[in-house]
PDB file of C-alpha atoms in Angstrom:
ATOM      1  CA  UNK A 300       9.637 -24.284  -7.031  1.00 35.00           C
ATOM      2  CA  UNK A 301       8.414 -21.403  -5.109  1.00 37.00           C
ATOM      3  CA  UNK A 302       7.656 -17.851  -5.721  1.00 37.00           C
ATOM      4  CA  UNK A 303       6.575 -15.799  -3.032  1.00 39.00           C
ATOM      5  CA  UNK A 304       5.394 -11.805  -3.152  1.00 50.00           C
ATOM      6  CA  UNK A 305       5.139 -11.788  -7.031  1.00 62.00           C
ATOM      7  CA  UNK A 306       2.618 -13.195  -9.187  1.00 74.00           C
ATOM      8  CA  UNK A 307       3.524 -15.678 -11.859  1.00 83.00           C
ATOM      9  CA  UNK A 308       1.667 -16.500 -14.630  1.00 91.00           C
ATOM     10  CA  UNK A 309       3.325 -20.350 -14.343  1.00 93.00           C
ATOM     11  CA  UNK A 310       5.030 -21.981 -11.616  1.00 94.00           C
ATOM     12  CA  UNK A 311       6.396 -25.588 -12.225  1.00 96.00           C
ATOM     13  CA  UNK A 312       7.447 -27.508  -8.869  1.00 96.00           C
ATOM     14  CA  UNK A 313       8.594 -31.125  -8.699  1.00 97.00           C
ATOM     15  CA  UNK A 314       6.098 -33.496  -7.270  1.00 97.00           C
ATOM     16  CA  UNK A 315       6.706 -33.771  -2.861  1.00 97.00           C
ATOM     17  CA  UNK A 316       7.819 -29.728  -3.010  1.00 96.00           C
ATOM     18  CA  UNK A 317       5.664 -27.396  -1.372  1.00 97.00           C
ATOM     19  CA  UNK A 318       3.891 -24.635  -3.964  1.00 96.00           C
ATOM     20  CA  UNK A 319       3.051 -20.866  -3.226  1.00 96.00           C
ATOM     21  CA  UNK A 320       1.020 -19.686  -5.222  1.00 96.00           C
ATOM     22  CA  UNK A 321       0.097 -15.811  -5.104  1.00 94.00           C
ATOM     23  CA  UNK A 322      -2.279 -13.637  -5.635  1.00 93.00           C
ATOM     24  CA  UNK A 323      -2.545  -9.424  -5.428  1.00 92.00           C
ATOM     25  CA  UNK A 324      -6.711  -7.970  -5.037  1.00 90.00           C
ATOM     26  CA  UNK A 325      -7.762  -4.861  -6.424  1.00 85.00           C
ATOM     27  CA  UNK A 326     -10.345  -4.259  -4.140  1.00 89.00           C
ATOM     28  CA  UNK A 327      -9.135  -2.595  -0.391  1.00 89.00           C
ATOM     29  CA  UNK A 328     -13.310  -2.849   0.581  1.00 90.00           C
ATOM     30  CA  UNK A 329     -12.925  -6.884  -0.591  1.00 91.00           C
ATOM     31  CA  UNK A 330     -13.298  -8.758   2.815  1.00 89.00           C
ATOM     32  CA  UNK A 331     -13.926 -12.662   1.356  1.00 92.00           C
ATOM     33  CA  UNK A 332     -11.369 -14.705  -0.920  1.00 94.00           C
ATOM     34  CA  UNK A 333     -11.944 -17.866  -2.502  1.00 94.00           C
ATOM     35  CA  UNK A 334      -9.296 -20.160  -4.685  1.00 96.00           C
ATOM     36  CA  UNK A 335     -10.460 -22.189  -7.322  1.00 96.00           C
ATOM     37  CA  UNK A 336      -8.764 -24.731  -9.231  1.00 97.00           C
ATOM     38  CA  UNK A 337      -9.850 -25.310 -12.578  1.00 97.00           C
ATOM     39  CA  UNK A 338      -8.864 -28.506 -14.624  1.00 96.00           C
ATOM     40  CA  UNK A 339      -8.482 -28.254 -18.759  1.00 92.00           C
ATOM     41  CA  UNK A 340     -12.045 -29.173 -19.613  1.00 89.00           C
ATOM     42  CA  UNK A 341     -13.760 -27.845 -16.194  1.00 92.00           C
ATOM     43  CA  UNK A 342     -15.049 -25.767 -14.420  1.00 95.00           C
ATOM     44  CA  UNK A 343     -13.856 -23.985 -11.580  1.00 96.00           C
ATOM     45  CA  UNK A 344     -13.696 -25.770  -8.319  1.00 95.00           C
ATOM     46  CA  UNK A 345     -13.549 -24.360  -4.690  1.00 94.00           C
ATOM     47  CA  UNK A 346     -11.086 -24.566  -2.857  1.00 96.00           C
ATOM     48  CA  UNK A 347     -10.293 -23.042  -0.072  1.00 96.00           C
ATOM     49  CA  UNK A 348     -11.992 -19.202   1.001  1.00 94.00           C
ATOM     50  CA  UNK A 349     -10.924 -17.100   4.007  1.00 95.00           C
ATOM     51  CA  UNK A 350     -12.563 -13.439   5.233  1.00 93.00           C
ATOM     52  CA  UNK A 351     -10.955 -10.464   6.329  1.00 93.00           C
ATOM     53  CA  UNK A 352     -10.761 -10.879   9.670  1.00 94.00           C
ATOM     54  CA  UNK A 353      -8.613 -13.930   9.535  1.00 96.00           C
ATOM     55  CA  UNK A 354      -4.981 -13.865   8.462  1.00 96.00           C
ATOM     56  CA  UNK A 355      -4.743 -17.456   7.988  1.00 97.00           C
ATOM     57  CA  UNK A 356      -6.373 -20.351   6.785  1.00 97.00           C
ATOM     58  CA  UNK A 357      -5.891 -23.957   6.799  1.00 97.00           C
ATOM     59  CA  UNK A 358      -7.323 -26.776   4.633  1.00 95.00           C
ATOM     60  CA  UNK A 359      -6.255 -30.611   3.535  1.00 93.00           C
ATOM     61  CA  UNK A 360      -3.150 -29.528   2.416  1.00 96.00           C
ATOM     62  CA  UNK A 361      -3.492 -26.068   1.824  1.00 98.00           C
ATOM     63  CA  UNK A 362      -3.106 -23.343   3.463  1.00 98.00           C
ATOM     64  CA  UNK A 363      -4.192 -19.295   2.559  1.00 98.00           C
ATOM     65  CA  UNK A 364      -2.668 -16.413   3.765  1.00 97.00           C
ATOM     66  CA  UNK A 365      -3.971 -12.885   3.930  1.00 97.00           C
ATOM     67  CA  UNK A 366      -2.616  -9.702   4.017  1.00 95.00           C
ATOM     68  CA  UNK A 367      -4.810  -6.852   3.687  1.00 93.00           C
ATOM     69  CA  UNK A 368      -2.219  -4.317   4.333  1.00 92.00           C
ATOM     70  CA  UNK A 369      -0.406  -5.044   1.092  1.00 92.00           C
ATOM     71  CA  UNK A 370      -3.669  -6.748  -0.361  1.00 92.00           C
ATOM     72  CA  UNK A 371      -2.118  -9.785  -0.783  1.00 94.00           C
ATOM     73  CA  UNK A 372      -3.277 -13.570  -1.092  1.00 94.00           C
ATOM     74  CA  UNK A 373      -1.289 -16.786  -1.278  1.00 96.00           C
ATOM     75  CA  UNK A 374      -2.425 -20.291  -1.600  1.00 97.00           C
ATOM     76  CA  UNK A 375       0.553 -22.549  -0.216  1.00 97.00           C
ATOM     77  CA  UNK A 376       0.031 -26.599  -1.248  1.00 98.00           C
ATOM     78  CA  UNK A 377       1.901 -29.254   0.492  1.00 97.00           C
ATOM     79  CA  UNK A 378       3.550 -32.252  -0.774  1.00 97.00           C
ATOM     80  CA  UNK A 379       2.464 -31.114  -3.864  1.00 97.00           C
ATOM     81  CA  UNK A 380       1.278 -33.925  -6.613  1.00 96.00           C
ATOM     82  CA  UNK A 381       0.401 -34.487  -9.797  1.00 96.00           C
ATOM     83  CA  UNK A 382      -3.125 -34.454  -9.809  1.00 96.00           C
ATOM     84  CA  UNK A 383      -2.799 -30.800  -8.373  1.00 97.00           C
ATOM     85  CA  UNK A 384      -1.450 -29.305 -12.047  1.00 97.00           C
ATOM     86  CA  UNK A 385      -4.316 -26.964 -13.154  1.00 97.00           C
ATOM     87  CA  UNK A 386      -4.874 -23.304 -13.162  1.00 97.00           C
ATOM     88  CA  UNK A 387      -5.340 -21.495 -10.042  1.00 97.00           C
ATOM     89  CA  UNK A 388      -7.381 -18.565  -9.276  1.00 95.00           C
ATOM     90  CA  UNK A 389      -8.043 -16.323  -6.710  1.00 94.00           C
ATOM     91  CA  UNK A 390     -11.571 -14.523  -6.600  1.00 93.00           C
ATOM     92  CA  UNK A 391     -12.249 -11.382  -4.122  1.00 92.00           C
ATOM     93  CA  UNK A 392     -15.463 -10.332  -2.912  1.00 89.00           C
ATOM     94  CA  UNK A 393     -17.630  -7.758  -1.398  1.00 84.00           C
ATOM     95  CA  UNK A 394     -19.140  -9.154   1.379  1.00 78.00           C
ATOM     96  CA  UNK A 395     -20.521 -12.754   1.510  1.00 72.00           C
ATOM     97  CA  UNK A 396     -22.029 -13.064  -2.138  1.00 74.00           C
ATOM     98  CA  UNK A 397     -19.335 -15.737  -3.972  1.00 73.00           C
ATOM     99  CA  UNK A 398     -21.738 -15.573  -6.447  1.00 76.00           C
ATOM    100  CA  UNK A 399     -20.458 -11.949  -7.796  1.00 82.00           C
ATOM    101  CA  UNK A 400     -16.927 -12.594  -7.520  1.00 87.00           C
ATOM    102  CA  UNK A 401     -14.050 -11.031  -9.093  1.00 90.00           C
ATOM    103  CA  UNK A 402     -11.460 -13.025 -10.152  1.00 92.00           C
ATOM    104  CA  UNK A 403      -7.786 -12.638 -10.429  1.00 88.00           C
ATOM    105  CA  UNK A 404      -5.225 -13.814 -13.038  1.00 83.00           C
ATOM    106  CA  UNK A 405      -4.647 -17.658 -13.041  1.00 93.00           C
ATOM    107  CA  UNK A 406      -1.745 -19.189 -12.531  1.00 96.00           C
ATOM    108  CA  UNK A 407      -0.668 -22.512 -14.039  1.00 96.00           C
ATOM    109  CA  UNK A 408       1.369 -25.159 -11.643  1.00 97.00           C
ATOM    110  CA  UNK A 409       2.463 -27.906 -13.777  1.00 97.00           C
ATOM    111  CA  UNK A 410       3.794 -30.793 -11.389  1.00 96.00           C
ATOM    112  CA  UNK A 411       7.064 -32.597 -12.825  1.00 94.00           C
ATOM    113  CA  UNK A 412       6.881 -36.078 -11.569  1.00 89.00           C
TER     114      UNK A 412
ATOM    115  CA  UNK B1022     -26.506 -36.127  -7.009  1.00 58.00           C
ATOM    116  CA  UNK B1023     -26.084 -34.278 -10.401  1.00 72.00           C
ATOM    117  CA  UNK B1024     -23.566 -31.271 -10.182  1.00 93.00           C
ATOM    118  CA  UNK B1025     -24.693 -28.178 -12.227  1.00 96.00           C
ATOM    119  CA  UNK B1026     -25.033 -29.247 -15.733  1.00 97.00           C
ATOM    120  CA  UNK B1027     -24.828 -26.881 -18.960  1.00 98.00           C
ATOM    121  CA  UNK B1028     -26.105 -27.217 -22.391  1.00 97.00           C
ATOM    122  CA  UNK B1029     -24.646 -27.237 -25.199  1.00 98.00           C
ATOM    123  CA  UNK B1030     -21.184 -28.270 -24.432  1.00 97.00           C
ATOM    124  CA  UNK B1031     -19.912 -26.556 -27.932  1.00 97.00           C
ATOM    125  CA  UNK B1032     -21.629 -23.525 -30.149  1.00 96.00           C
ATOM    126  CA  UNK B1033     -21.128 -22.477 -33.468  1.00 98.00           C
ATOM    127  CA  UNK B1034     -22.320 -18.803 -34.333  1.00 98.00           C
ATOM    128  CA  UNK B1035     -22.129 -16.243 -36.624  1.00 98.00           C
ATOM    129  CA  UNK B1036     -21.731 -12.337 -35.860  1.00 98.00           C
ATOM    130  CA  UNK B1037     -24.969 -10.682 -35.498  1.00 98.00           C
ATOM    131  CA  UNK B1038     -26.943 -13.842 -34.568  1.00 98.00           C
ATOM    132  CA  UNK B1039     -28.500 -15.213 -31.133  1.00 98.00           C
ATOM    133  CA  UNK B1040     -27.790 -17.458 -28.914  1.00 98.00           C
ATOM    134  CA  UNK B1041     -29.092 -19.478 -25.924  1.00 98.00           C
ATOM    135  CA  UNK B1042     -27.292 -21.072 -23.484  1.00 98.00           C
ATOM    136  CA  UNK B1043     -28.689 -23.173 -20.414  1.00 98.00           C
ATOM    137  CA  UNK B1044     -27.857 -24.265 -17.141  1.00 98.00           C
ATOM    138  CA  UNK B1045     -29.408 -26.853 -14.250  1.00 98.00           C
ATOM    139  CA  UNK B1046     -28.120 -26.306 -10.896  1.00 96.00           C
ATOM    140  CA  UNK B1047     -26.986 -28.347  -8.503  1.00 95.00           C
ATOM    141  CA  UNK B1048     -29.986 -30.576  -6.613  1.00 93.00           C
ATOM    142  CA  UNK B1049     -30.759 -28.202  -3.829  1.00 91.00           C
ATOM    143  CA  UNK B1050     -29.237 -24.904  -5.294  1.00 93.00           C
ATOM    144  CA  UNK B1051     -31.905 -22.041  -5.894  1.00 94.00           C
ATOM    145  CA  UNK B1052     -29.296 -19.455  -7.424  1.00 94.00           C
ATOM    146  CA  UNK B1053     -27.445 -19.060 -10.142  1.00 96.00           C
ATOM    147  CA  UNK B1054     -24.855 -17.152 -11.397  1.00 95.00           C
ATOM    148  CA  UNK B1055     -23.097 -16.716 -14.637  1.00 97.00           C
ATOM    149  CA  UNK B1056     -19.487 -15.822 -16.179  1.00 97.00           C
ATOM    150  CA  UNK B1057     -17.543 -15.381 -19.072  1.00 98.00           C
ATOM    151  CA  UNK B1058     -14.166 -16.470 -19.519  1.00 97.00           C
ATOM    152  CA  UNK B1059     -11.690 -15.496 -22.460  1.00 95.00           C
ATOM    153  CA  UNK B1060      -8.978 -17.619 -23.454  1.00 92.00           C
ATOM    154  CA  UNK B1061      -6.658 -17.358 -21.000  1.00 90.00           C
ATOM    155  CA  UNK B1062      -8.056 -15.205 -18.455  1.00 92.00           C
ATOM    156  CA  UNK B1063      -9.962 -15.634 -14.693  1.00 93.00           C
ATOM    157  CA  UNK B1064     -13.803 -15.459 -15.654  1.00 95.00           C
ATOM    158  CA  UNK B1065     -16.080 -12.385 -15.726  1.00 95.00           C
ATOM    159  CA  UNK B1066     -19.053 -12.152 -13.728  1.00 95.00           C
ATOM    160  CA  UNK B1067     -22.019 -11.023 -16.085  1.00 97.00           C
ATOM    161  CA  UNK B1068     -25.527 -11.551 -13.767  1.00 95.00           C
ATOM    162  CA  UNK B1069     -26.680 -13.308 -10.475  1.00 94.00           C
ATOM    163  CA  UNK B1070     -30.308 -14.650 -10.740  1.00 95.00           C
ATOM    164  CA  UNK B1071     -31.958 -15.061  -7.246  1.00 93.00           C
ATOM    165  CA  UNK B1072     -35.598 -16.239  -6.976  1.00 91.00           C
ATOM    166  CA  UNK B1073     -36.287 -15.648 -10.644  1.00 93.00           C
ATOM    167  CA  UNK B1074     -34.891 -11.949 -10.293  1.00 94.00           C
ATOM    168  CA  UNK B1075     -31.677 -10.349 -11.592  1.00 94.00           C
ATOM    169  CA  UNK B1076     -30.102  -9.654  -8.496  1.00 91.00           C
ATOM    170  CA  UNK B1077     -26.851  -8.328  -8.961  1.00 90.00           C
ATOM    171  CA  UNK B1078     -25.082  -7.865 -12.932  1.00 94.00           C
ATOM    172  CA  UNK B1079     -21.508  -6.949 -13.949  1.00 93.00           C
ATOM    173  CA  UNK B1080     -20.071  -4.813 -16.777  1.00 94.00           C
ATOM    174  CA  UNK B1081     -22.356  -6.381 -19.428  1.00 97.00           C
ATOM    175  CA  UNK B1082     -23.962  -4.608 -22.192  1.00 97.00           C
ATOM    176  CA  UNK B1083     -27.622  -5.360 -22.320  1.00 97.00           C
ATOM    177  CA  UNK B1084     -27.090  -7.634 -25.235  1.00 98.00           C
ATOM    178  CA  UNK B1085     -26.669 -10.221 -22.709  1.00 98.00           C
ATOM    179  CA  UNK B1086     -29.726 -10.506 -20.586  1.00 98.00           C
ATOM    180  CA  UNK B1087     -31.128 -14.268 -18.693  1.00 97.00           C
ATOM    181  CA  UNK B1088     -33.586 -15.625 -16.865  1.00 97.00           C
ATOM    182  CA  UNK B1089     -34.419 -18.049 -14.273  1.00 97.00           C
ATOM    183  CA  UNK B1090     -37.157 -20.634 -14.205  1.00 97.00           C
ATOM    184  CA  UNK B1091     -39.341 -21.637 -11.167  1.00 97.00           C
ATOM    185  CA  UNK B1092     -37.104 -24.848 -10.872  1.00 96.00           C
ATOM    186  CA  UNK B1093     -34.292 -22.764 -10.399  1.00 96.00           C
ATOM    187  CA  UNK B1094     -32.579 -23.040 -13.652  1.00 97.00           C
ATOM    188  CA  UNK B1095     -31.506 -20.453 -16.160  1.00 98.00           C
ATOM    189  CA  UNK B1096     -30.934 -19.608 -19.370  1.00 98.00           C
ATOM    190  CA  UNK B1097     -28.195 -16.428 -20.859  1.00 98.00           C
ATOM    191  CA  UNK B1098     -28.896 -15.104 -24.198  1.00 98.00           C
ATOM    192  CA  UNK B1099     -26.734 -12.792 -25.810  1.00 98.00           C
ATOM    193  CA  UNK B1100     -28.013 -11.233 -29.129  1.00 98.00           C
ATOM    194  CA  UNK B1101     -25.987  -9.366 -31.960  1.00 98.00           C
ATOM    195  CA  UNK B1102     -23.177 -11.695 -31.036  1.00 98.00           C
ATOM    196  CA  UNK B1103     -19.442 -10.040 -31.781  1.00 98.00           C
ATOM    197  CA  UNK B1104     -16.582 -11.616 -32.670  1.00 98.00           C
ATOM    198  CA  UNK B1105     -15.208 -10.817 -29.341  1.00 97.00           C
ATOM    199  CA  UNK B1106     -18.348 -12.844 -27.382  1.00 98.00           C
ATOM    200  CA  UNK B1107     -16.018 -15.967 -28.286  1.00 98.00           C
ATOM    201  CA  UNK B1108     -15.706 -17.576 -25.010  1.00 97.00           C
ATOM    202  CA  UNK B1109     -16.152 -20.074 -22.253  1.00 98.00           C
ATOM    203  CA  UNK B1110     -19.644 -19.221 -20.673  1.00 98.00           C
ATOM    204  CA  UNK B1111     -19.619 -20.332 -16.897  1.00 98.00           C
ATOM    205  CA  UNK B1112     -22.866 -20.879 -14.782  1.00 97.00           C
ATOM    206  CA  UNK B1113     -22.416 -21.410 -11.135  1.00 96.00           C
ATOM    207  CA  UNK B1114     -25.170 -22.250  -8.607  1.00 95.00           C
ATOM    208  CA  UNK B1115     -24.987 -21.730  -4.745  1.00 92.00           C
ATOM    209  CA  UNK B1116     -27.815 -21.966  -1.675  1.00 89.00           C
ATOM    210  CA  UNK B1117     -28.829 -18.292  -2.397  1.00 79.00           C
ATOM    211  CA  UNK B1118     -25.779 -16.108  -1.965  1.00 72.00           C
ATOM    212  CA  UNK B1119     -23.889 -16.725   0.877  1.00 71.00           C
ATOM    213  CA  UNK B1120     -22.825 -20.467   0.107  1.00 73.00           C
ATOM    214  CA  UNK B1121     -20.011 -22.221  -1.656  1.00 85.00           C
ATOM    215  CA  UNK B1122     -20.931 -21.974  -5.318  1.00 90.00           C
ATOM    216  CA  UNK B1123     -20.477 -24.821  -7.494  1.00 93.00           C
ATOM    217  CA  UNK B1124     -19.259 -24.144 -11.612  1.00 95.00           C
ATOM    218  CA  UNK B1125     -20.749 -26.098 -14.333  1.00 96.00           C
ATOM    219  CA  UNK B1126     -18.271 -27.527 -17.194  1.00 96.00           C
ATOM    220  CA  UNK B1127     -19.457 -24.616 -19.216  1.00 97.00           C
ATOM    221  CA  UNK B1128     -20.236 -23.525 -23.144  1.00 98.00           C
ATOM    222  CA  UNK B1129     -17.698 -22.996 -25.476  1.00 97.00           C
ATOM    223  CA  UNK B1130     -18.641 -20.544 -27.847  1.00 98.00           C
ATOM    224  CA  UNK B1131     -17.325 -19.648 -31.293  1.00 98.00           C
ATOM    225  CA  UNK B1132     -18.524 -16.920 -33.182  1.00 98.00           C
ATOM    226  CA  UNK B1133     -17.311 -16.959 -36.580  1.00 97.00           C
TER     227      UNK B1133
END
């Protein structure tokens, strides 16, 4: 249930597996990431969010790695469950304004119980 | 502690038409920015407002234009809606810019 490198549009992962979700920026001057989550019905919801001059981020759970050489971003979930199927995004930014973000392609993690 | 809030949930238009759409941030927020999302796709940001000002705007045509009230929240109009307008409309408020922002449900709209 992982994919790592490539983005997938949908990743599907049995519930206790680990999930990688990725994410490629356009951006090389981009130095702040978010991930959301968004639920069928909802908004957006944050996340996790790293800067540039970190390489690695970790949260309850999650964990975001950076690589600004290839401009790549990967949201890694542990013990994955259920109640984390949704669409993920990943939003890049020009300095510290999340309020102008750009955002990414989503990817969809269904979680087979 | 009310989250951001958006009204109307659902909207019916037709091309060529107006619409309003409006959004309370979250207790303690004072900006507020707004997106667009297709079917499908990662939103679009269309405008920041910052202390009643349009601080920072996307690739919007000036059909879409907003405003922000003294209580901090904010309205998007769009006029001579297009077929193509049909989409979730996001607001998000933050602590001005530099905070975690925090997305509303949203507006559906249809434009028929």
């Amino acid at each position: 249930g992982e994919s790592v490198g490539l983005h997938l549009p949908t990743l599907s992962v049995q519930e206790g597996d680990n999930s990688i979700i990725n994410c490629a920026y356009s951006n090389s001057a981009s130095d702040y990431f978010i991930w959301y989550k968004q639920e069928s019905g909802k908004g957006p919801q944050f996340i996790i969010d790293i800067r540039s001059n970190m390489d690695k981020r970790q949260g309850q759970r999650v964990t975001v790695l950076l690589n600004k050489t290839v401009k790549h971003l990967s949201l890694q979930i542990a013990a994955t469950q259920p109640g984390d199927s949704a669409v993920y995004f990943c939003a890049e930014n020009i300095g510290t304004n999340a309020g102008k973000s750009t955002f990414g392609d989503g990817t969809t993690l269904t979680v087979k119980p | 502690d009310a989250g951001v809030t958006q009204s109307p949930t659902h909207l019916i238009k037709t091309r060529g038409q107006q619409v309003t759409l409006r959004c309370s941030p979250k207790s303690g927020h004072d900006t507020v920015s707004w997106y667009q999302q297709a079917l499908g796709q990662g939103p679009q940001f269309i405008f920041q407002y910052y202390e009643e000002e349009e601080r920072q705007r996307g690739n919007f045509p000036d059909r879409f234009s907003g405003h922000q009230f003294p209580n901090y929240s904010s309205e998007l109009n769009v006029n001579a809606l297009l077929l193509g307008d049909s989409a979730l409309y996001l607001c998000a408020s933050s602590l001005k810019w530099e905070e975690t922002q925090y997305f509303g449900p949203g507006t559906r709209l249809l434009v028929l």
